[in-house]
């Protein structure tokens, strides 16, 4: 028996705004940051659990405070009991009535719960000596549904329906693991498309993306229609007709504006329009999807919780579902969302980039392939080539694909030296 | 010219869980709390601005940290400029791209922005020597729409439509102010109906509510159907057939369960069912409303922002809209929500209780009557007789009505002695 003996938070911020990496129509100058958590036990095995919330700078200290407020729920408790019942841990944190008031189930406190839950998953995967994708992909359907809280989902997905989805996929798991290891998981790249880049840089990076084997690139749009038309022309010429080009408006538009704008861009053969408007606007996204069909609508990186995803699916408001590692309350809630997507037959293409999001979310996409949807058709994980060097198990992306990580854990452990170097102090502001 | 010279936060918690005041199906043991902000200028006039976020205990420290993170946006700035352009202040705080990532526009950071905005409104009202309801009720339609951010609303309400609503109501303002001062604003009481109270206490408090002139009481439901049937029978017998009884499930149910449960309670002549399910579930509320018509669905105290309220109205998912003083980003966003409700012809019955919510939200309901909806028909403000003594301008509720406060300000100033007495320190936990 061991106890959770350390619960240490860090405010880590990278000064990415200096290079305009990550600039888009709503986020002109992000400083990619992590409200970071490290937990350790007294087992003496050297294994730790790491988790984080990705933010883009100011307010990262508030997110750290929220994670710190959860220390009493974990510190001093029996590690084996916690790790054996991560569904129970999730419910305990989520249904603490006093903490729940701060959302409910959204925003700073919800993401903080995600960091704690994800740190525990990282520790569990390390103890079992497996990467998280394999750990999850080897749990039984019953164990998986026990991780999910079906409250508020039953009008769209019951526990029994989820079990049936998982059981249907079970016979093919071993074959899909073999295929994953042989072929990797499809990726697409956003590296060429940041708004702050020059036309020349856009063209060069678009050509490089094709040369590197990516079948899709993504461009930020929404600040200026003339600029978008010019940049899409440059990108389409650079990549040729066979490569998919998605666009991302980062919530810039109202409903009618989104429809008008996208009709003007349709001639460039758009793979999807991402975040056309406010991420809470289920009905608005549904109206946009009807207005610009057959261009698919993609959203989810700011999807606050499983109840919002349920409604987007019920309303036909998205055709591409983009889970995020740290927006919802951790692995458990993302499993609920993957099951909802499978129920509605909608492909999941995870949001990544930022700091550590690629390392983390690949595990969930690979798990989805192995044990939930059973396919990679129309699915791919976002890739941005930033800040991977700060992680102990950086992603392996080549030939346009993510290659399944072998290192035990959830991919969320940052080098201690990086944490120390980029730890933010109030005097830095 | 004066500068904002002080920005002081307090973690204030009242140990209400000891008496089961405020107990309901989701919140068994709330400790009513305020993440509290006091701002002061160097003007030497002794006027301060006070605002707060209401929470129910744990996590109040996180909310305080979020408010504190906003100090750099206010401290040291020109007070006259800020107070003259509170629409601009709202946009500046809301559209800070880095802070926005923490929601967007929901949860801990969104409510913190509300506390800052509301403290500035309190200061402005004190400087103008008016209670907030009168200050707002005397602004021109143009000044009012300038306070509102119509981004993401234009598919339901444009600036021009909002202007037309306000201009229609303008000629009757003076007469309605006179009527408000002569007749007060209707109230209802939740005091009898907390789940933790005995049957005897429920019956006694129900009779007392009628004797005190309230035309509606509200009972908490959702923990046990048998208990709810028994308690509604007791309450209906105590108040007689002429008094309205609303019920509140505090998000306890899934969609089908809500419909089944409410059909079992319909024979008690239910005025509304409040928060039947998760507050993010627009489509779920719409399905419940269809399933239990003509019983109205009420919700809003956990409505995260104006985009959520827009959708509830578009979908017919609520028939009674319950604004809350501190859930959204302050007075400005609540004005947007009042305008949306007026556009859709839905009555607003504010959520109150907690600590300070009655004192604060009455100003918005009275403003709605004077300048927006122009009516009190089907409208009333919740009243719970808790903790009013801690405020410098406690509500005046008698004869079943709120009487318009005369004291300058927004009603949000707590006695310094109360703050000192109930200031929470980590060692109290």
mmCIF file of C-alpha atoms in Angstrom, chain A residues 12 14 32-34 52 54-55 353-359 386-387 390-391 414:
data_model
loop_
_atom_site.group_PDB
_atom_site.id
_atom_site.type_symbol
_atom_site.label_atom_id
_atom_site.label_comp_id
_atom_site.label_asym_id
_atom_site.label_seq_id
_atom_site.Cartn_x
_atom_site.Cartn_y
_atom_site.Cartn_z
ATOM 1 C CA UNK A 12 4.631 27.220 -16.662
ATOM 2 C CA UNK A 14 6.363 29.803 -22.819
ATOM 3 C CA UNK A 32 1.317 28.866 -24.547
ATOM 4 C CA UNK A 33 1.141 27.845 -20.918
ATOM 5 C CA UNK A 34 0.425 24.935 -18.644
ATOM 6 C CA UNK A 52 -1.963 19.893 -16.846
ATOM 7 C CA UNK A 54 -3.344 24.190 -21.322
ATOM 8 C CA UNK A 55 -3.944 27.950 -21.290
ATOM 9 C CA UNK A 353 -1.004 21.940 -30.679
ATOM 10 C CA UNK A 354 -0.512 24.331 -27.787
ATOM 11 C CA UNK A 355 1.879 22.766 -25.346
ATOM 12 C CA UNK A 356 1.683 19.039 -24.729
ATOM 13 C CA UNK A 357 -1.704 18.600 -26.365
ATOM 14 C CA UNK A 358 -0.310 16.453 -29.179
ATOM 15 C CA UNK A 359 1.554 14.244 -26.712
ATOM 16 C CA UNK A 386 5.824 23.375 -31.297
ATOM 17 C CA UNK A 387 7.359 22.765 -27.896
ATOM 18 C CA UNK A 390 9.870 19.900 -23.362
ATOM 19 C CA UNK A 391 8.238 16.500 -22.871
ATOM 20 C CA UNK A 414 7.356 17.667 -18.918
#
